[in-house]
Tab-separated table of C-alpha atoms in Angstrom:
chain	number	residue	atom	x	y	z
K	655	MET	CA	99.356	121.940	62.184
K	656	SER	CA	97.312	123.375	64.978
K	657	ASN	CA	97.856	126.848	66.560
K	658	SER	CA	98.514	125.285	70.090
K	659	MET	CA	101.311	123.091	68.555
K	660	ASP	CA	102.917	125.957	66.699
K	661	GLN	CA	102.950	127.763	69.795
K	662	LEU	CA	104.324	124.852	71.848
K	663	LEU	CA	107.018	124.403	69.181
K	664	LEU	CA	107.787	128.079	69.136
K	665	PHE	CA	108.195	128.206	72.985
K	666	TYR	CA	110.577	125.214	72.993
K	667	LEU	CA	112.671	126.864	69.954
K	668	VAL	CA	113.110	130.036	72.292
K	669	ALA	CA	114.079	127.860	75.206
K	670	LEU	CA	116.566	125.920	73.246
K	671	ALA	CA	118.106	129.124	71.984
K	672	ALA	CA	118.257	130.712	75.454
K	673	TYR	CA	120.024	127.226	76.614
K	674	VAL	CA	122.689	127.594	73.622
K	675	ILE	CA	123.293	131.268	74.468
K	676	GLY	CA	123.444	130.857	78.276
K	677	ILE	CA	126.054	127.998	77.923
K	678	ARG	CA	128.150	129.817	75.414
K	679	LEU	CA	128.237	132.956	77.300
K	680	PHE	CA	128.491	131.889	80.906
K	681	PHE	CA	130.234	128.407	80.960
K	682	TRP	CA	131.937	127.709	77.700
K	683	ARG	CA	135.202	129.405	78.536
K	684	PHE	CA	135.521	127.169	81.513
K	685	PHE	CA	135.279	123.959	79.954
K	686	THR	CA	138.423	122.112	78.798
K	687	GLN	CA	138.570	121.237	75.246
K	688	PHE	CA	137.719	117.448	75.922
K	689	GLN	CA	134.844	118.456	78.288
K	690	LYS	CA	133.495	120.669	75.184
K	691	ARG	CA	133.557	117.765	73.072
K	692	ILE	CA	131.947	115.299	75.417
K	693	PHE	CA	129.269	117.939	76.388
K	694	LEU	CA	128.348	118.579	72.701
K	695	LEU	CA	128.014	114.856	72.079
K	696	LEU	CA	125.814	114.278	74.923
K	697	ASN	CA	123.846	117.181	73.893
K	698	VAL	CA	123.389	116.130	70.294
K	699	ILE	CA	122.118	112.711	71.553
K	700	THR	CA	119.697	114.307	74.127
K	701	PHE	CA	118.172	116.614	71.496
K	702	ALA	CA	118.018	113.781	68.837
K	703	VAL	CA	115.739	111.783	71.406
K	704	TYR	CA	113.654	114.659	71.806
K	705	LEU	CA	113.392	115.266	68.086
K	706	LEU	CA	112.327	111.555	67.614
K	707	TYR	CA	109.479	112.190	70.128
K	708	PHE	CA	108.392	115.552	67.928
K	709	PHE	CA	108.706	113.870	64.839
K	710	ASN	CA	106.579	111.017	65.907
K	711	ILE	CA	103.751	113.161	67.191
K	712	LEU	CA	103.810	115.163	63.896
K	713	SER	CA	103.952	112.212	61.641
K	714	THR	CA	101.039	111.234	59.564
K	715	PRO	CA	99.669	108.565	59.937
K	716	GLN	CA	100.676	107.815	63.531
K	717	THR	CA	102.982	104.916	64.123
K	718	LEU	CA	102.121	101.629	66.033
K	719	PRO	CA	100.658	102.620	69.651
K	720	PHE	CA	103.891	101.050	71.064
K	721	TRP	CA	106.179	103.654	69.581
K	722	ASN	CA	103.807	106.518	70.433
K	723	TRP	CA	104.332	105.312	73.932
K	724	PHE	CA	108.155	104.303	73.571
K	725	LEU	CA	109.108	107.683	72.004
K	726	ASP	CA	107.095	109.894	74.153
K	727	VAL	CA	109.653	111.570	76.713
K	728	ASN	CA	106.882	111.991	79.325
K	729	GLU	CA	106.331	108.331	79.860
K	730	GLU	CA	108.271	106.227	82.333
K	731	PHE	CA	110.145	103.128	81.041
K	732	GLY	CA	110.252	104.568	77.559
K	733	LEU	CA	113.225	105.640	75.341
K	734	MET	CA	113.772	108.800	77.487
K	735	ALA	CA	113.848	107.036	80.866
K	736	THR	CA	116.297	104.364	79.412
K	737	TYR	CA	118.643	107.303	78.119
K	738	SER	CA	118.478	109.308	81.251
K	739	SER	CA	119.058	106.517	83.465
K	740	ALA	CA	122.060	105.337	81.446
K	741	ILE	CA	123.577	108.916	81.615
K	742	LEU	CA	123.307	108.863	85.351
K	743	LEU	CA	124.668	105.220	85.534
K	744	LEU	CA	127.754	106.419	83.485
K	745	THR	CA	128.134	109.339	85.934
K	746	ALA	CA	128.323	106.891	88.923
K	747	ILE	CA	130.697	104.682	87.207
K	748	ALA	CA	132.878	107.618	86.184
K	749	ALA	CA	132.910	108.824	89.691
K	750	PHE	CA	133.896	105.091	90.984
K	751	PHE	CA	136.892	105.028	88.552
K	752	ASN	CA	137.853	108.517	89.300
K	753	GLY	CA	138.068	107.706	92.957
K	754	MET	CA	140.161	104.764	92.237
K	755	PHE	CA	143.008	106.854	90.860
K	756	ASP	CA	142.407	110.281	92.891
K	757	GLY	CA	143.850	110.122	96.462
K	758	GLY	CA	143.517	111.876	99.525
K	759	ARG	CA	140.350	113.547	100.801
K	760	ARG	CA	138.932	113.875	97.132
K	761	ARG	CA	138.315	110.081	97.138
K	762	GLY	CA	135.589	110.599	99.555
K	763	PHE	CA	133.769	112.857	97.064
K	764	TRP	CA	134.085	110.310	94.297
K	765	ILE	CA	132.914	107.420	96.570
K	766	LEU	CA	130.005	109.652	97.827
K	767	ASN	CA	128.913	110.665	94.426
K	768	ALA	CA	129.267	107.148	92.765
K	769	PHE	CA	126.655	105.946	95.394
K	770	VAL	CA	124.458	108.850	94.889
K	771	PHE	CA	124.127	108.736	91.015
K	772	LEU	CA	123.861	104.781	91.328
K	773	PHE	CA	120.764	105.464	93.323
K	774	LEU	CA	119.613	108.279	90.886
K	775	THR	CA	119.855	105.749	88.115
K	776	LEU	CA	117.531	103.372	89.917
K	777	ASP	CA	115.156	106.202	90.876
K	778	GLU	CA	115.044	107.671	87.331
K	779	TYR	CA	113.972	104.343	85.831
K	780	PHE	CA	112.265	102.444	88.499
K	781	VAL	CA	110.572	105.586	89.967
K	782	ILE	CA	111.614	104.861	93.496
K	783	HIS	CA	110.484	108.353	94.804
K	784	GLU	CA	106.768	107.329	94.145
K	785	ALA	CA	107.261	104.461	96.418
K	786	ILE	CA	108.795	106.801	99.100
K	787	GLN	CA	105.932	109.098	98.454
K	788	GLU	CA	103.357	106.248	99.129
K	789	ALA	CA	105.268	105.047	102.191
K	790	VAL	CA	106.116	108.307	104.000
K	791	GLY	CA	104.968	111.115	101.823
K	792	ASN	CA	106.927	114.242	101.056
K	793	TRP	CA	109.631	112.824	98.962
K	794	GLN	CA	110.612	116.188	97.544
K	795	ILE	CA	111.466	117.425	101.122
K	796	ILE	CA	113.658	114.057	101.751
K	797	TYR	CA	115.501	114.545	98.528
K	798	MET	CA	116.106	118.310	99.271
K	799	VAL	CA	117.600	117.491	102.629
K	800	SER	CA	119.610	114.733	100.956
K	801	GLY	CA	120.749	116.969	98.349
K	802	ALA	CA	121.819	119.632	100.814
K	803	VAL	CA	123.893	117.145	102.640
K	804	LEU	CA	125.474	115.984	99.532
K	805	VAL	CA	126.401	119.665	98.568
K	806	LEU	CA	128.046	120.053	102.022
K	807	LEU	CA	129.968	116.730	102.071
K	808	SER	CA	131.046	117.223	98.283
K	809	ILE	CA	132.557	120.780	99.173
K	810	LEU	CA	134.293	119.312	102.331
K	811	PHE	CA	135.669	116.364	100.584
K	812	TRP	CA	136.729	118.317	97.483
K	813	TRP	CA	138.080	121.431	99.135
K	814	PRO	CA	139.667	123.249	96.143
K	815	LYS	CA	143.490	124.060	96.409
K	816	SER	CA	143.928	125.682	93.009
K	817	ARG	CA	141.825	127.935	90.515
K	818	GLN	CA	141.218	124.885	88.314
K	819	GLN	CA	139.763	122.916	91.253
K	820	TRP	CA	137.356	125.814	92.209
K	821	ILE	CA	136.058	126.113	88.690
K	822	GLN	CA	135.609	122.123	88.664
K	823	LEU	CA	133.840	122.484	92.015
K	824	VAL	CA	131.466	125.417	90.718
K	825	LEU	CA	130.725	123.550	87.581
K	826	TYR	CA	129.737	120.512	89.578
K	827	LEU	CA	127.483	122.280	91.889
K	828	ILE	CA	125.772	124.104	88.871
K	829	GLY	CA	125.030	120.648	87.209
K	830	LEU	CA	123.771	119.125	90.315
K	831	GLY	CA	121.778	122.228	91.095
K	832	VAL	CA	120.077	121.953	87.592
K	833	LEU	CA	119.700	118.177	87.992
K	834	GLY	CA	118.124	118.356	91.379
K	835	GLY	CA	116.315	121.676	90.833
K	836	SER	CA	114.435	120.450	87.821
K	837	GLY	CA	113.833	116.998	89.328
K	838	ILE	CA	112.501	118.256	92.609
K	839	ILE	CA	111.454	121.811	92.427
K	840	LEU	CA	110.220	122.118	88.841
K	841	ASP	CA	108.524	118.636	89.236
K	842	TYR	CA	106.470	120.086	92.352
K	843	VAL	CA	105.708	123.513	90.647
K	844	PHE	CA	104.463	121.779	87.565
K	845	GLN	CA	102.580	118.839	89.059
K	846	GLU	CA	101.304	120.454	92.228
K	847	VAL	CA	100.974	124.105	91.051
K	848	ALA	CA	100.722	124.689	87.357
K	849	CYS	CA	98.866	121.644	86.479
K	850	ARG	CA	96.174	122.568	89.082
K	851	THR	CA	95.636	125.824	87.350
K	852	GLU	CA	94.474	126.786	83.976
K	853	LEU	CA	97.739	128.243	82.308
K	854	GLY	CA	96.879	127.534	78.632
K	855	ILE	CA	99.244	124.962	78.315
K	856	ILE	CA	98.962	121.120	79.370
K	857	CYS	CA	100.807	119.296	82.076
K	858	ALA	CA	102.623	117.025	79.654
K	859	ASP	CA	104.227	120.067	77.797
K	860	LEU	CA	105.549	121.409	81.257
K	861	ASN	CA	106.729	117.958	82.303
K	862	LEU	CA	108.769	118.018	79.092
K	863	ILE	CA	110.806	121.043	80.292
K	864	GLU	CA	111.482	119.400	83.530
K	865	GLU	CA	112.694	116.167	81.839
K	866	VAL	CA	114.811	118.056	79.447
K	867	MET	CA	116.568	120.184	82.319
K	868	GLU	CA	117.141	117.134	84.402
K	869	THR	CA	118.765	115.179	81.498
K	870	LEU	CA	121.104	118.111	80.753
K	871	GLY	CA	121.954	118.599	84.203
K	872	ALA	CA	123.082	115.029	84.428
K	873	CYS	CA	124.975	115.753	81.035
K	874	PHE	CA	126.595	118.534	82.419
K	875	VAL	CA	128.018	116.563	85.506
K	876	LEU	CA	128.942	113.682	83.362
K	877	ALA	CA	130.946	115.905	81.067
K	878	LEU	CA	132.847	117.224	84.077
K	879	PHE	CA	133.546	113.922	85.568
K	880	LEU	CA	134.793	112.522	82.399
K	881	SER	CA	137.054	115.586	81.806
K	882	ILE	CA	138.647	115.091	85.246
K	883	ALA	CA	139.315	111.424	84.326
K	884	VAL	CA	141.646	112.850	81.420
K	885	GLU	CA	143.707	114.423	84.246
K	886	THR	CA	143.308	111.779	86.913
K	887	VAL	CA	143.555	108.313	85.072
K	888	PRO	CA	146.829	107.154	83.966
K	889	MET	CA	147.343	106.384	80.159
K	890	ARG	CA	147.482	102.559	80.755
K	891	GLY	CA	144.121	102.669	82.618
K	892	ARG	CA	142.203	104.735	80.093
K	893	LYS	CA	141.519	101.890	77.816
K	894	ILE	CA	139.802	100.057	80.580
K	895	TYR	CA	138.008	103.238	81.834
K	896	TRP	CA	136.319	103.970	78.381
K	897	GLY	CA	135.485	100.169	77.668
K	898	THR	CA	133.970	99.920	80.923
K	899	LEU	CA	131.768	103.117	80.516
K	900	VAL	CA	130.573	101.928	76.925
K	901	SER	CA	129.935	98.305	78.095
K	902	ALA	CA	128.102	99.569	81.043
K	903	ALA	CA	125.697	101.685	78.928
K	904	ALA	CA	124.980	98.844	76.656
K	905	ILE	CA	124.477	96.371	79.412
K	906	TRP	CA	122.068	98.626	81.241
K	907	VAL	CA	120.075	99.231	78.071
K	908	VAL	CA	119.636	95.452	77.443
K	909	ALA	CA	118.912	94.943	81.127
K	910	VAL	CA	116.111	97.099	81.326
K	911	MET	CA	114.634	96.070	78.164
K	912	GLY	CA	114.967	92.422	79.391
K	913	TYR	CA	113.446	93.237	82.621
K	914	TRP	CA	110.032	94.306	80.712
K	915	TRP	CA	109.886	92.076	77.646
K	916	LEU	CA	112.348	88.930	78.087
K	917	LEU	CA	112.102	88.288	81.908
K	918	PRO	CA	108.230	87.617	81.789
K	919	THR	CA	108.634	85.203	79.067
K	920	LEU	CA	111.164	83.272	81.156
K	921	GLU	CA	108.885	83.311	84.015
K	922	LEU	CA	106.221	81.679	82.052
K	923	GLN	CA	107.891	78.446	82.338
K	924	THR	CA	107.121	78.178	86.038
K	925	ALA	CA	103.878	79.900	86.056
K	926	ASN	CA	100.276	78.470	85.959
K	927	ARG	CA	99.434	78.603	82.336
K	928	VAL	CA	96.086	79.653	81.313
K	929	ASP	CA	94.173	80.530	77.810
K	930	VAL	CA	91.668	83.439	78.397
K	931	GLY	CA	91.080	86.018	75.597
K	932	PHE	CA	89.289	89.246	76.176
K	933	ASP	CA	87.826	91.981	73.894
K	934	ASP	CA	87.178	89.450	71.086
K	935	GLY	CA	90.589	87.895	71.481
K	936	ARG	CA	92.743	91.070	71.099
K	937	VAL	CA	94.424	90.600	74.431
K	938	SER	CA	94.938	87.132	76.410
K	939	LEU	CA	95.751	86.204	79.855
K	940	VAL	CA	98.201	83.402	79.410
K	941	ALA	CA	99.490	82.793	82.920
K	942	TYR	CA	99.592	83.793	86.730
K	943	THR	CA	101.195	82.997	90.096
K	944	LEU	CA	99.885	83.415	93.595
K	945	SER	CA	102.223	84.319	96.345
K	946	SER	CA	100.347	81.613	98.588
K	947	HIS	CA	97.034	79.367	98.446
K	948	GLU	CA	96.681	80.233	102.189
K	949	VAL	CA	95.489	83.699	103.296
K	950	ALA	CA	95.600	85.156	106.778
K	951	PRO	CA	93.586	88.083	108.278
K	952	ASP	CA	95.311	91.417	107.560
K	953	GLY	CA	97.599	89.661	105.174
K	954	THR	CA	98.472	90.270	101.520
K	955	LEU	CA	97.757	88.003	98.519
K	956	THR	CA	100.021	88.979	95.496
K	957	VAL	CA	98.768	87.834	92.184
K	958	THR	CA	101.265	88.055	89.280
K	959	THR	CA	99.461	87.993	85.966
K	960	TYR	CA	101.091	87.603	82.485
K	961	TRP	CA	99.242	89.190	79.505
K	962	ARG	CA	99.868	89.032	75.848
K	963	ALA	CA	98.571	91.450	72.933
K	964	ASN	CA	97.581	89.548	70.076
K	965	GLU	CA	97.370	92.613	67.779
K	966	PRO	CA	98.362	96.408	68.227
K	967	VAL	CA	96.440	97.802	71.240
K	968	THR	CA	94.785	101.186	71.230
K	969	LYS	CA	92.578	100.933	74.016
K	970	LEU	CA	93.779	101.693	77.702
K	971	TYR	CA	92.767	98.381	79.550
K	972	GLN	CA	92.662	98.270	83.211
K	973	ILE	CA	93.012	95.035	85.334
K	974	SER	CA	90.713	94.291	88.327
K	975	GLY	CA	91.653	91.466	90.805
K	976	HIS	CA	89.216	90.275	93.439
K	977	ILE	CA	88.907	87.686	96.144
K	978	LEU	CA	85.462	86.378	96.487
K	979	ASP	CA	83.558	84.448	99.113
K	980	ARG	CA	80.983	81.703	98.000
K	981	SER	CA	78.357	84.472	97.553
K	982	TYR	CA	80.634	86.274	95.085
K	983	ASN	CA	80.977	89.095	97.361
K	984	SER	CA	84.384	90.758	97.229
K	985	ILE	CA	86.353	90.816	100.490
K	986	ALA	CA	89.657	92.149	98.699
K	987	GLN	CA	90.228	94.059	95.560
K	988	ASP	CA	93.065	95.577	93.757
K	989	ASP	CA	92.817	97.796	90.557
K	990	PRO	CA	96.186	98.986	89.550
K	991	THR	CA	96.001	101.856	87.275
K	992	ALA	CA	97.299	101.900	83.872
K	993	GLY	CA	100.574	103.197	85.495
K	994	TRP	CA	103.766	103.658	83.636
K	995	PHE	CA	103.328	100.699	81.377
K	996	PRO	CA	99.819	101.172	79.835
K	997	SER	CA	98.268	98.503	77.560
K	998	TYR	CA	98.830	100.643	74.546
K	999	ALA	CA	102.557	99.990	75.213
K	1000	TRP	CA	102.111	96.257	74.990
K	1001	PHE	CA	104.086	95.087	71.913
K	1002	PRO	CA	102.054	92.442	69.891
K	1003	ASN	CA	102.901	88.919	70.880
K	1004	VAL	CA	105.409	89.826	73.777
K	1005	THR	CA	104.459	88.714	77.260
K	1006	ILE	CA	103.738	91.576	79.887
K	1007	ARG	CA	103.834	91.098	83.516
K	1008	LYS	CA	101.207	92.789	85.956
K	1009	THR	CA	100.979	92.570	89.738
K	1010	LEU	CA	98.330	93.043	92.072
K	1011	ASN	CA	98.339	92.957	95.658
K	1012	LEU	CA	95.257	92.090	97.396
K	1013	HIS	CA	94.960	93.022	101.088
K	1014	ILE	CA	92.931	90.690	103.285
K	1015	PRO	CA	90.657	92.326	105.777
K	1016	ALA	CA	91.484	92.076	109.666
K	1017	THR	CA	88.261	89.980	109.983
K	1018	ILE	CA	87.425	86.924	107.618
K	1019	ASP	CA	85.905	83.483	107.933
K	1020	ALA	CA	88.051	80.883	108.751
K	1021	PRO	CA	88.291	78.101	107.955
K	1022	TYR	CA	86.930	79.114	104.557
K	1023	GLY	CA	87.393	78.759	100.753
K	1024	TYR	CA	87.574	81.706	98.573
K	1025	LEU	CA	88.020	82.353	94.731
K	1026	VAL	CA	90.585	84.645	93.133
K	1027	SER	CA	88.724	86.304	90.179
K	1028	MET	CA	90.406	88.553	87.210
K	1029	ARG	CA	88.439	91.162	85.149
K	1030	LEU	CA	89.820	93.433	82.335
K	1031	TRP	CA	87.745	96.610	81.209
K	1032	ASN	CA	88.324	99.572	79.033
K	1033	PHE	CA	89.218	102.759	81.188
K	1034	LYS	CA	87.699	105.180	78.597
K	1035	ASP	CA	84.474	103.199	77.843
K	1036	PRO	CA	82.878	100.928	80.468
K	1037	GLU	CA	81.946	98.322	78.125
K	1038	GLU	CA	82.025	94.591	79.327
K	1039	LEU	CA	85.065	92.712	77.758
K	1040	SER	CA	83.497	89.204	77.928
K	1041	PRO	CA	86.257	86.606	78.098
K	1042	VAL	CA	86.324	84.307	75.203
K	1043	SER	CA	88.222	80.776	74.186
K	1044	GLY	CA	88.951	80.607	77.986
K	1045	ASP	CA	89.865	77.626	79.994
K	1046	ARG	CA	88.953	79.039	83.299
K	1047	PRO	CA	85.312	79.347	84.812
K	1048	VAL	CA	83.307	82.507	83.792
K	1049	LEU	CA	81.813	83.964	87.112
K	1050	PHE	CA	80.170	87.175	85.211
K	1051	ALA	CA	79.981	88.538	82.166
K	1052	ASP	CA	83.521	90.026	82.040
K	1053	THR	CA	85.228	88.049	84.976
K	1054	VAL	CA	86.975	84.774	85.113
K	1055	GLN	CA	87.954	82.422	88.134
K	1056	LEU	CA	91.793	82.054	88.271
K	1057	ASP	CA	92.114	79.972	91.404
K	1058	ALA	CA	91.018	79.288	94.731
K	1059	VAL	CA	92.561	80.010	98.305
K	1060	THR	CA	91.934	79.009	101.912
K	1061	SER	CA	91.711	81.007	105.136
K	1062	LEU	CA	92.890	78.630	107.837
K	1063	SER	CA	91.697	78.899	111.690
K	1064	THR	CA	94.030	80.261	113.984
K	1065	ASP	CA	92.413	77.928	116.754
K	1066	GLU	CA	94.562	75.505	118.168
K	1067	LEU	CA	94.051	72.035	116.680
K	1068	PRO	CA	92.795	69.198	118.780
K	1069	SER	CA	95.114	66.207	119.216
K	1070	VAL	CA	94.591	63.809	116.233
K	1071	PRO	CA	94.507	60.224	117.141
K	1072	ASN	CA	95.247	59.020	113.593
K	1073	SER	CA	97.239	61.342	111.533
K	1074	ASN	CA	97.353	61.514	107.715
K	1075	SER	CA	97.232	64.178	104.986
K	1076	TYR	CA	94.622	64.341	102.336
K	1077	ILE	CA	94.094	67.336	100.254
K	1078	PHE	CA	90.467	67.715	98.717
K	1079	SER	CA	89.256	70.194	96.230
K	1080	ASP	CA	89.425	73.985	97.122
K	1081	ASN	CA	92.438	73.210	99.252
K	1082	ILE	CA	90.419	71.577	102.017
K	1083	ARG	CA	92.980	69.254	104.000
K	1084	MET	CA	92.336	66.331	106.314
K	1085	LEU	CA	94.826	65.929	108.962
K	1086	GLY	CA	93.473	62.989	110.668
K	1087	TYR	CA	90.731	61.037	111.859
K	1088	GLN	CA	89.269	59.003	114.791
K	1089	MET	CA	87.405	55.673	114.633
K	1090	PRO	CA	84.879	54.594	117.014
K	1091	LEU	CA	85.795	52.073	119.608
């Protein structure tokens, strides 16, 4: 084991010891017996997920590339993201059920938190804040303002009337603070500050701390909500309560797994099937769909591609899609990054979906026929990955033609004496004709 790994593990052990001591000294006496049991259980599961990650990176030899990705707590859509989002979903459901049985102004507290934690569930897994960042920027500020509003409204709705309710409110605010503070502030510090300086520790190591604290904050709130349910939900409703929670967690895990690995396979039934192998047949493009066969100036053509690894993938493949004119000049291009579901996460013989959005220039020739092309290349080595055993025309050494699209003229069509409808190659359409007298 390297010295850097030794230092990293020592750092995490010290942080874990500080966490356990802090919980024991400052919070344990305020927990109910039920809350202690639930909190301990959630912590055991959480740290088990992290231990799987450490055991995997320390194992020799390494496991399949898929498992290296799936168990990596720094990767989106992996085991940790699935588990964390499940915790947030259970918190949302617990809040909803508590609101059903808790009356008065506190019902507003539960309804508010049910919707907030449902949104956080989707954000944790589908990374909604990244889309917000691309659309308006400064997602951290938006989330911080929203968090402040949530705290104020929660206090107003809860408005403690007893010492126990004060304790519950303070514990809620602490858990929410850890969850939000790690997800927003620590994320910003690590990504925008620490990772841009030389601290002797890599960004992934720092992100691990942020992910741990965010998950533990969610566990803190969930344990509190479940302990309140013991006081709020009548005995006859508890069986339904616990059954719903367990079922929801199982359904969520199955749903997100199916979204990535089952749904693309079902979508193949209506997609355009192709057979194009790349990199000596290690991966194959098996199907695609186009949002339209007609393009307009300043529009977007969405190309959904379906890929399949024919063996364990160790390379980081990049996909490049183009719209080409008849001289093979590119007028639109999309090179989606490896993103949160990189090629080494492709499980052999399982269909993977990759979507490209090709933005059309504001000025294009019309009417005109264009080609849609696809290229696969190795991110770490700019070698050409020539297509093999393909059933699509090869345009360049590493590029195939998928389809053709047409740009239509916006000019008003003249009157057609004799109407008809014939479609020729390249989507050229005859709408009518006129015969000489």
